[in-house]
Each structure stands twice: as structure tokens, then as C-alpha cells.
GROMACS .gro file of C-alpha atoms in nm:
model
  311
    1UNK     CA    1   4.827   7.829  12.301
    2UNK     CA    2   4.538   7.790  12.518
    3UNK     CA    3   4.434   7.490  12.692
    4UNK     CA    4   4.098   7.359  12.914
    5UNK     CA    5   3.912   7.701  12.836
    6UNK     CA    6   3.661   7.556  13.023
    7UNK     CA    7   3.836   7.374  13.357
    8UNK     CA    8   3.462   7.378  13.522
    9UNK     CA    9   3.372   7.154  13.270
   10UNK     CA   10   3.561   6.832  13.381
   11UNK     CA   11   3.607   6.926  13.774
   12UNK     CA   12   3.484   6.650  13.916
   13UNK     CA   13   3.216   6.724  14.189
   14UNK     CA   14   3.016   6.434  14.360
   15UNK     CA   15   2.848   6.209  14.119
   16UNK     CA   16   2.916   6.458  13.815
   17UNK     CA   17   3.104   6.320  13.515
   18UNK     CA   18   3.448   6.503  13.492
   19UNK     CA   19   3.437   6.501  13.072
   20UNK     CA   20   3.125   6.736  12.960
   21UNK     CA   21   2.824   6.648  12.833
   22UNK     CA   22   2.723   6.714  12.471
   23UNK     CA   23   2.456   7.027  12.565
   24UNK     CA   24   2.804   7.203  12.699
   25UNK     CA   25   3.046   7.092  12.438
   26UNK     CA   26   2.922   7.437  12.259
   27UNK     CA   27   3.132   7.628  12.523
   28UNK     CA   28   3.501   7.467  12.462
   29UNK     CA   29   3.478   7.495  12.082
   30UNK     CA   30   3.666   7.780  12.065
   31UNK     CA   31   3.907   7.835  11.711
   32UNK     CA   32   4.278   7.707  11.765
   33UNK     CA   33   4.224   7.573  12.114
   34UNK     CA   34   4.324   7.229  12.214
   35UNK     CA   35   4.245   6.989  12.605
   36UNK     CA   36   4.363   6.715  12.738
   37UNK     CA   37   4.162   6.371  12.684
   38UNK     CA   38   3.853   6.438  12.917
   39UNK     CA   39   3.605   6.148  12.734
   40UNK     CA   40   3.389   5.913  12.900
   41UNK     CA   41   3.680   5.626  12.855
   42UNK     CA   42   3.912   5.853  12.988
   43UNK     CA   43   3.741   5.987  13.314
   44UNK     CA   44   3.653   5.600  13.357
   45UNK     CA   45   3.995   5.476  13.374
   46UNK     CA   46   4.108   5.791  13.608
   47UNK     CA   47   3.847   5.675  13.822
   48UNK     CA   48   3.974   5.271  13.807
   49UNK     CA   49   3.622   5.196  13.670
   50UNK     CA   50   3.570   5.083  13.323
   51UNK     CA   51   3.364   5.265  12.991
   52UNK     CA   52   3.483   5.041  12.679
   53UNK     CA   53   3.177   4.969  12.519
   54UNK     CA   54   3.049   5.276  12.716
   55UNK     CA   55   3.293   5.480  12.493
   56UNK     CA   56   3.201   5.293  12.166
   57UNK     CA   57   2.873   5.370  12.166
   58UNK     CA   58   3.008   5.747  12.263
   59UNK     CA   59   3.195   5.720  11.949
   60UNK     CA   60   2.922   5.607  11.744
   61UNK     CA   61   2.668   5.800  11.800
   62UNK     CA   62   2.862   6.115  11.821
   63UNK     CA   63   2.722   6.447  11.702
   64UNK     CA   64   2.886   6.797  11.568
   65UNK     CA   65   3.014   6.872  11.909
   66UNK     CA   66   3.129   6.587  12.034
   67UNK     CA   67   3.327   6.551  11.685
   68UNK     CA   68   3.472   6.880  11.775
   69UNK     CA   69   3.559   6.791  12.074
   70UNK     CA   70   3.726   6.456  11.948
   71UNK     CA   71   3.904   6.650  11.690
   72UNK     CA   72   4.039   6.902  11.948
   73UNK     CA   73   4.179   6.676  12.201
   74UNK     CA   74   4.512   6.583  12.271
   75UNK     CA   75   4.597   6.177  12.249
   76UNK     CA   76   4.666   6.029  12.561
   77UNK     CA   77   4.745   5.715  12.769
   78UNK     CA   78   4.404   5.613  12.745
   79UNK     CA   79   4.292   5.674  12.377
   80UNK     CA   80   4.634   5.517  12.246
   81UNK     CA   81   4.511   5.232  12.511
   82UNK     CA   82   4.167   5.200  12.346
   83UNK     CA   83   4.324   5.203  11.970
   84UNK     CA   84   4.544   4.915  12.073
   85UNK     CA   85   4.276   4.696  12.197
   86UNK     CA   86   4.086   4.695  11.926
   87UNK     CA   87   4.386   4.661  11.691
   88UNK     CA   88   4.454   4.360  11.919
   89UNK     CA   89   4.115   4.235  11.905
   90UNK     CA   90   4.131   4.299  11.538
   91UNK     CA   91   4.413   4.062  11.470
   92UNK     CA   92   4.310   3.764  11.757
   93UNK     CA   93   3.989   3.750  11.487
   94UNK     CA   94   4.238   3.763  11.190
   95UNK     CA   95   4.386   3.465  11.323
   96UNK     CA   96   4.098   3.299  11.446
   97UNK     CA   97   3.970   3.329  11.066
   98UNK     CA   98   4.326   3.206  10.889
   99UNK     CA   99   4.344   2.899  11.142
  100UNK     CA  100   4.043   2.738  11.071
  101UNK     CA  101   4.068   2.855  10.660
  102UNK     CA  102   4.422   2.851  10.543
  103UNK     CA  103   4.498   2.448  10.595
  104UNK     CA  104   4.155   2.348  10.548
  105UNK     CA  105   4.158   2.113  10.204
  106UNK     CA  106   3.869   1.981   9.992
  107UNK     CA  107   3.914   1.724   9.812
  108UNK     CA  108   3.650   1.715   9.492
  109UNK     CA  109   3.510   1.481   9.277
  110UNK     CA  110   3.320   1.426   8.993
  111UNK     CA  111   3.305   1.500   8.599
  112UNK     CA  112   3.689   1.727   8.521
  113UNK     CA  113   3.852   1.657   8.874
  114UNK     CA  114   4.022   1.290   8.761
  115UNK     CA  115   4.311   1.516   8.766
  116UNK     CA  116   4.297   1.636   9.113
  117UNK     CA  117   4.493   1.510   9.395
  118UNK     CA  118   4.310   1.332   9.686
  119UNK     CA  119   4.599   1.249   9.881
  120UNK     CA  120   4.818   1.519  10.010
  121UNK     CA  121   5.188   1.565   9.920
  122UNK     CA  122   5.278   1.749  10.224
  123UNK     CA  123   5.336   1.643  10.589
  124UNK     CA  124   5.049   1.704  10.895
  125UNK     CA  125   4.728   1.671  10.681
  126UNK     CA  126   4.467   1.457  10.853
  127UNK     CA  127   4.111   1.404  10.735
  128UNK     CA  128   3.852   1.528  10.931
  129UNK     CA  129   3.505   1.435  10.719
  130UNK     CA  130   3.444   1.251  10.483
  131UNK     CA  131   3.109   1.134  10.260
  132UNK     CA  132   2.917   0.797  10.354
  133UNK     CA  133   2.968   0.708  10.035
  134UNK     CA  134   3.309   0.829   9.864
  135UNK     CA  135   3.295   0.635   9.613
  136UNK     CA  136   3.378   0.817   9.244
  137UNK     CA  137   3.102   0.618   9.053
  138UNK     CA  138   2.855   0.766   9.278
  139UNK     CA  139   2.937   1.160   9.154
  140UNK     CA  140   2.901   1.089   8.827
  141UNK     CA  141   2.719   1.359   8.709
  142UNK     CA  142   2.784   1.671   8.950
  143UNK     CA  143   3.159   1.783   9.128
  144UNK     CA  144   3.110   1.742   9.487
  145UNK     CA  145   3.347   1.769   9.794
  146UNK     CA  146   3.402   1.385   9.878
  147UNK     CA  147   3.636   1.474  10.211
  148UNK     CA  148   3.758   1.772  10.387
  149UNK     CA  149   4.097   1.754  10.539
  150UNK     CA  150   4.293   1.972  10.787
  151UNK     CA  151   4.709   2.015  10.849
  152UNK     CA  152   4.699   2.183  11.217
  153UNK     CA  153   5.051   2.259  11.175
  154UNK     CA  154   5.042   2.442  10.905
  155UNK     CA  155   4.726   2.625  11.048
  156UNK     CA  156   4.896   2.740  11.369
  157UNK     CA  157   5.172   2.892  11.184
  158UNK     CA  158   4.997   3.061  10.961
  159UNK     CA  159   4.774   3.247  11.243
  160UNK     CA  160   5.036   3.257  11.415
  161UNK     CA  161   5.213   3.507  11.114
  162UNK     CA  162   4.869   3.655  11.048
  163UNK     CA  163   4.846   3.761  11.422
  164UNK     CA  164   5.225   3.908  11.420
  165UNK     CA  165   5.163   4.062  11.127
  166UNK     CA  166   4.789   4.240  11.186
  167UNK     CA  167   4.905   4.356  11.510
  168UNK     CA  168   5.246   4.503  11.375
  169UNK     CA  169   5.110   4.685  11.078
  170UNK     CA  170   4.772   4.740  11.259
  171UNK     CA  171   4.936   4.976  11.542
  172UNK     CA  172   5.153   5.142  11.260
  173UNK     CA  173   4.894   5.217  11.056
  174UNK     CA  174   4.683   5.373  11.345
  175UNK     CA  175   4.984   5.601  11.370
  176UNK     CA  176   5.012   5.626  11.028
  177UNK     CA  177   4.688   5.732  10.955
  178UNK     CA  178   4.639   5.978  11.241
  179UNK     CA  179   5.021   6.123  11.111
  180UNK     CA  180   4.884   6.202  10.779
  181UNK     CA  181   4.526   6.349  10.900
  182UNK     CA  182   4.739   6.600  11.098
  183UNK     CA  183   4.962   6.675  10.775
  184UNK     CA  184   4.660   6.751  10.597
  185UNK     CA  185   4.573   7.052  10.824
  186UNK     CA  186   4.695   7.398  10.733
  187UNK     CA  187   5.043   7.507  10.907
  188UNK     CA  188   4.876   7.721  11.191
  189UNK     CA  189   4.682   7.448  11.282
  190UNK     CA  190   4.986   7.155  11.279
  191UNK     CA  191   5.106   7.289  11.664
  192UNK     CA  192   4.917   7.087  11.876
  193UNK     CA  193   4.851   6.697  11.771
  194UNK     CA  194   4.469   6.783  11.632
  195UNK     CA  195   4.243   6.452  11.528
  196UNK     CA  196   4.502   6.203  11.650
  197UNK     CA  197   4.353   6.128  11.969
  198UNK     CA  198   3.974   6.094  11.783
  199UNK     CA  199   4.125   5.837  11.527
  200UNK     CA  200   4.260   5.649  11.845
  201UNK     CA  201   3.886   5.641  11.941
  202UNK     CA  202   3.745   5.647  11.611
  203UNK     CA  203   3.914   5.263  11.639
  204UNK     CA  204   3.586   5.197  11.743
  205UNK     CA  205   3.454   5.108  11.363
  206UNK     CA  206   3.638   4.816  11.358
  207UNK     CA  207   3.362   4.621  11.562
  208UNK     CA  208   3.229   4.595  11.231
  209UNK     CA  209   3.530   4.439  11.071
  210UNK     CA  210   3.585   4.243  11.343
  211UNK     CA  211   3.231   4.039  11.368
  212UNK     CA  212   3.284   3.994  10.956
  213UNK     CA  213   3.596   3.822  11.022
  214UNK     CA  214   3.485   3.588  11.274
  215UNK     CA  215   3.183   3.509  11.045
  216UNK     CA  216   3.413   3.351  10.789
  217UNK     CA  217   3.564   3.218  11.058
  218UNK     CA  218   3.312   3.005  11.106
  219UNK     CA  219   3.231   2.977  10.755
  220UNK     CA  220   3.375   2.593  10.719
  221UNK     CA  221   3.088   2.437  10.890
  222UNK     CA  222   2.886   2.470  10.587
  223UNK     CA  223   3.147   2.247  10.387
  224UNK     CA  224   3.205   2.023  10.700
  225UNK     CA  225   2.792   1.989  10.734
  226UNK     CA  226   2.757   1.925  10.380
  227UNK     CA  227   3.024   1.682  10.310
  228UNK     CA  228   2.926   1.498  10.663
  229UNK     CA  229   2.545   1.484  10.554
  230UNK     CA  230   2.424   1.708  10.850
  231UNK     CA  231   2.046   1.742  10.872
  232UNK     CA  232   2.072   2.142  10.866
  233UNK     CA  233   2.350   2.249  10.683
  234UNK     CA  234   2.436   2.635  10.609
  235UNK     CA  235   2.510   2.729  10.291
  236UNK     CA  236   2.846   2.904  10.243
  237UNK     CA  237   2.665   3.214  10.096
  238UNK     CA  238   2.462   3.262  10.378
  239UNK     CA  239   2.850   3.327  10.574
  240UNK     CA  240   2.983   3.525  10.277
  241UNK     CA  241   2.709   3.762  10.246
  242UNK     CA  242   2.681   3.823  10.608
  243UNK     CA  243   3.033   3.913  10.598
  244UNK     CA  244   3.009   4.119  10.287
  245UNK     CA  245   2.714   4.334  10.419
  246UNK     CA  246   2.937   4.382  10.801
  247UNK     CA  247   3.178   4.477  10.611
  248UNK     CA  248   3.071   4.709  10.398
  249UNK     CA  249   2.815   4.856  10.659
  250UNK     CA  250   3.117   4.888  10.872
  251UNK     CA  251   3.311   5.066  10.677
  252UNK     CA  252   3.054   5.293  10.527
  253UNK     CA  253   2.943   5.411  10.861
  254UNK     CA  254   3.334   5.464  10.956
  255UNK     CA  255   3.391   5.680  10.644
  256UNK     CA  256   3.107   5.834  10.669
  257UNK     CA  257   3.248   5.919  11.043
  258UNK     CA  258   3.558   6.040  10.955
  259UNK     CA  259   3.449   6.330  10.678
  260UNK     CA  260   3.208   6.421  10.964
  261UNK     CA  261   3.521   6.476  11.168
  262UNK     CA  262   3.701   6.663  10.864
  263UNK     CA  263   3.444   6.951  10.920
  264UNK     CA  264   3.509   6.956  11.307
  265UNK     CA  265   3.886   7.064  11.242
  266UNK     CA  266   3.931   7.460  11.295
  267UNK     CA  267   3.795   7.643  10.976
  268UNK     CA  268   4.102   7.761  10.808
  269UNK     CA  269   4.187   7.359  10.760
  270UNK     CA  270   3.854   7.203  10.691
  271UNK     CA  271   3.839   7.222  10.345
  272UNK     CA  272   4.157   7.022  10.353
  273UNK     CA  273   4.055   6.806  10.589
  274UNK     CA  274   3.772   6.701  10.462
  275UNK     CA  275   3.943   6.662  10.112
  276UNK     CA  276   4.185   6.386  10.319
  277UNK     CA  277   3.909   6.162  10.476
  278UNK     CA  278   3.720   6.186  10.155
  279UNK     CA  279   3.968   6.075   9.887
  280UNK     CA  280   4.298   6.091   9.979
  281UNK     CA  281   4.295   5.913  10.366
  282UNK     CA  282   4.062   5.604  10.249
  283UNK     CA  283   4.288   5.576   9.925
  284UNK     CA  284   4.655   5.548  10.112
  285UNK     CA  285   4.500   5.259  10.360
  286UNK     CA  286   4.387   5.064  10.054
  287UNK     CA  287   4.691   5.065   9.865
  288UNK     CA  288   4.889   4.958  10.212
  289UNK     CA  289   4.632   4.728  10.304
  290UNK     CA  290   4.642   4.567   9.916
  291UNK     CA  291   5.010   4.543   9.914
  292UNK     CA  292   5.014   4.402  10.268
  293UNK     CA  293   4.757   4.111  10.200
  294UNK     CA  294   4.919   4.039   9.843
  295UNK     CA  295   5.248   3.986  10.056
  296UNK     CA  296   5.034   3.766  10.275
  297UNK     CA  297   4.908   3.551  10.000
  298UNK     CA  298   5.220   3.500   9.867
  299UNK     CA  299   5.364   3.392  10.163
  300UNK     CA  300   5.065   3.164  10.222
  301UNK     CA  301   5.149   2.975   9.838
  302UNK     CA  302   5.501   2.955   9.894
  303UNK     CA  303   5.590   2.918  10.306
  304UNK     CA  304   5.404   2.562  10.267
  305UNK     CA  305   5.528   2.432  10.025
  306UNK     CA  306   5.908   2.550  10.138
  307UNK     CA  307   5.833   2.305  10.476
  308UNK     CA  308   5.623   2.019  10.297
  309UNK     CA  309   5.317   2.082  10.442
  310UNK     CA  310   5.132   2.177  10.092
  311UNK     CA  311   4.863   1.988   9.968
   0.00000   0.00000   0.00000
């Protein structure tokens, strides 16, 4: 098979970029032929300089030929390198978001909460906030938080897991992913490693994911604020629909990304392609992703309570 049909393209002369601009992209996309990793990101790092966000915004605002190109180039050192850090920045934020949520405790009060526990069972819970006036009588008529509390034990190990575990399944579902993109080609076209490398690079959606994460990371300032009687206090909606609209922005755009890239595959396989990133792609990460978050919940109920540091 034939490789670099176009080695003028990424010879590196004086100040000229060695990966080829989008107005000469047109010239490589020749049916069945594959080249080694010549992006922005990649010429960067041959050069010992450095084109991360450089390459995002590549990424992001790519067109019909630089899809092609994506979808024609073979992974390397330096796209797998790019996947992992944002897989790794993917699950630092995970954990962030479960260690200042998972062992965070509020303790209501108020009409239908006498049966509620205000003191914990567990070991390693310490209260953090609490009203300037606690007192039952005074909540007569409305259920309000009366004290937040906070087991830091119980928070570090559970990021802790969460980080293990996004990173883990994270990097094997990169590879998973890009393994079943390439299945869904046509047999002729299954000889050289097509769309792997541009799913390592098409990592780049998860900035979205990311900055939705740490927002409900943050999101327990509007209980502390509230409970503590701040002046300005943010509601917890405010957090939650932030989130909700990264989120789904995020992974709109991403989608929308990838069936883009389903019709930059040789033509023979784009039919099939595109049929993968449309239904069958999204569907298989949200049935691993479901089972792998119900596991996590469960452990979340149970590992506490095995080491008496439930509520």
C-alpha cells in the first residue's frame, strides 16, 4: 500500500510547518492511501516545542479535509500521547468532583425529617457548617439543611477509586472505541489502522466534559453558603444547569464530529462508517459507561458502610 503520496508536503524547509495546511490537504486524499501522523501536535513535539491547545482548536474546527486527513493517518507516539492526557485530565476532574461530593452530608430539618439522623453512625465525619440558629423549633414550617458535615477519609478513598477507575477504563475505552470504528470499515479498507489515530485526537471533546465536571465540583458552596448564611449565595441550579448545558453542548458537538469523520473514511466504507458513529458507536459507550457508573454507585452504598464510615 502506498504511503506519504505527497512527501513535499511535510519536508520541513525553514520556517514552513512540516504537516500541510488545509488548502493542500486536497492533494493526499487519494482512495486507500494511508501517512504517518504529520499534525500540528505532532510536528510540535518532533520539534521539542509544544501545540496542545494549538492542536485542540485544530481538532475543533476541522473541515472535510482535515477530517480526511485525520481519518487517513496512522496512530502514533504522539496522538496515543494526546488521548492519554486528556483521559488523565478527565479522571483528575472525576476525582476532584467525587472528593468534595461523595462524603459531603446534610443534615435536614423541619416538618417529616424527625426521623432523620443528625449524628453520624460511621467513623471520620466532622462538621464543617452549621446554621446560627439550629435549633428545630425554629424550622417549623419549611425542611432546611441545619449543618453540613464532611468524612475526609472516606472522601480520599473514594477519589482515590474514582481516579483508578476513570483512568483504567478511560484508556481502554479509547482503544476500545477506535477498535470498533476500524471493524466497522469494509474488509479492503481494515489493512492499515484507519480513524484510530483521529479518535486519539478527536479526545479533544472532552474539554467539554471536563469543565462540567469541575462545575459540580464546586457545586457544594451553594449548600455551604446557604446553610452558613453567606451574603451571596449560589443556588445549586445555577451549578447543575451549567453542567447540564457543557455537557450536552459537549457532547453534541463531539457526535456531531465523529459522523463528520464517518464520511471522510474511503468510499466503499462510508456508508458503514457513518452508520457506526451514528447509532451503533454512541450506543456501545453508553451501555459501558451505564454499567461502569452503576458498579460505581454500588460500590459507593456499600464500601462505607463495610469500613464504618457511613452516615
Amino acid at each position: 500500500m502506498m504511503t506519504d503520496p505527497n512527501p513535499h508536503a511535510h519536508s520541513q524547509s525553514g520556517d514552513q510547518p512540516a504537516y500541510p495546511p488545509d488548502e493542500e490537504l486536497t492533494t493526499e486524499l487519494i482512495e486507500g492511501v494511508t501517512f504517518d501522523d504529520r499534525t500540528p501536535y505532532a510536528h510540535a513535539r518532533e520539534s521539542g516545542q509544544r501545540a496542545f491547545f494549538k492542536m485542540c482548536r485544530w481538532v475543533w474546527s476541522a473541515g472535510k479535509y482535515r477530517l480526511t486527513h485525520l481519518a487517513l493517518s496512522r496512530p502514533s507516539r504522539h496522538s496515543r500521547r494526546f488521548a492519554r492526557i486528556h483521559v488523565l485530565m478527565f479522571s483528575i476532574a472525576v476525582a476532584f468532583c467525587v472528593f468534595t461530593n461523595a462524603a459531603l452530608h446534610s443534615v435536614r430539618v423541619g416538618p417529616g425529617m424527625q426521623n432523620e439522623t443528625t449524628t453520624p453512625a460511621g467513623k471520620g465525619w466532622a462538621e464543617i457548617v452549621t446554621r446560627p440558629f439550629p435549633t428545630p423549633t425554629a424550622f417549623a414550617e419549611s425542611v432546611v439543611v441545619s449543618s453540613v458535615w464532611f468524612n475526609a477519609t472516606w472522601a480520599a478513598m473514594a477519589a482515590g477509586i474514582a481516579w483508578l477507575v476513570s483512568v483504567v477504563f478511560g484508556m481502554l475505552l479509547v482503544g476500545m472505541f477506535a477498535s470498533l470504528a476500524r471493524r466497522s470499515l469494509q474488509s479492503e479498507h481494515r489493512t492499515e489502522p484507519l480513524l484510530r489515530c483521529a479518535i486519539h485526537y478527536g479526545t479533544s471533546w472532552l474539554w467539554f466534559p471536563i469543565a462540567a465536571i469541575l462545575v459540580l465540583g464546586v457545586r457544594p458552596v451553594a449548600v455551604l453558603g446557604k446553610v452558613a448564611g453567606w451574603t451571596f449565595a449560589p443556588k445549586t441550579i445555577v451549578f447543575d444547569a451549567v453542567a447540564l448545558l457543557l455537557t450536552i453542548f459537549g457532547l453534541l458537538l463531539g457526535w456531531f464530529w465523529l459522523i463528520r469523520l464517518g464520511g471522510a473514511v474511503p468510499k466503499g466504507s462510508r456508508k458503514s462508517a457513518s452508520r457506526f458513529f451514528i447509532f451503533l458507536g454512541p450506543l456501545s459507550m453508553i451501555i459501558v459507561i451505564g454499567a461502569i457508573g452503576y458498579g460505581m454507585y454500588f460500590l459507593s452504598n456499600e464500601l462505607p458502610r463495610r469500613l464504618n464510615l457511613n452516615w
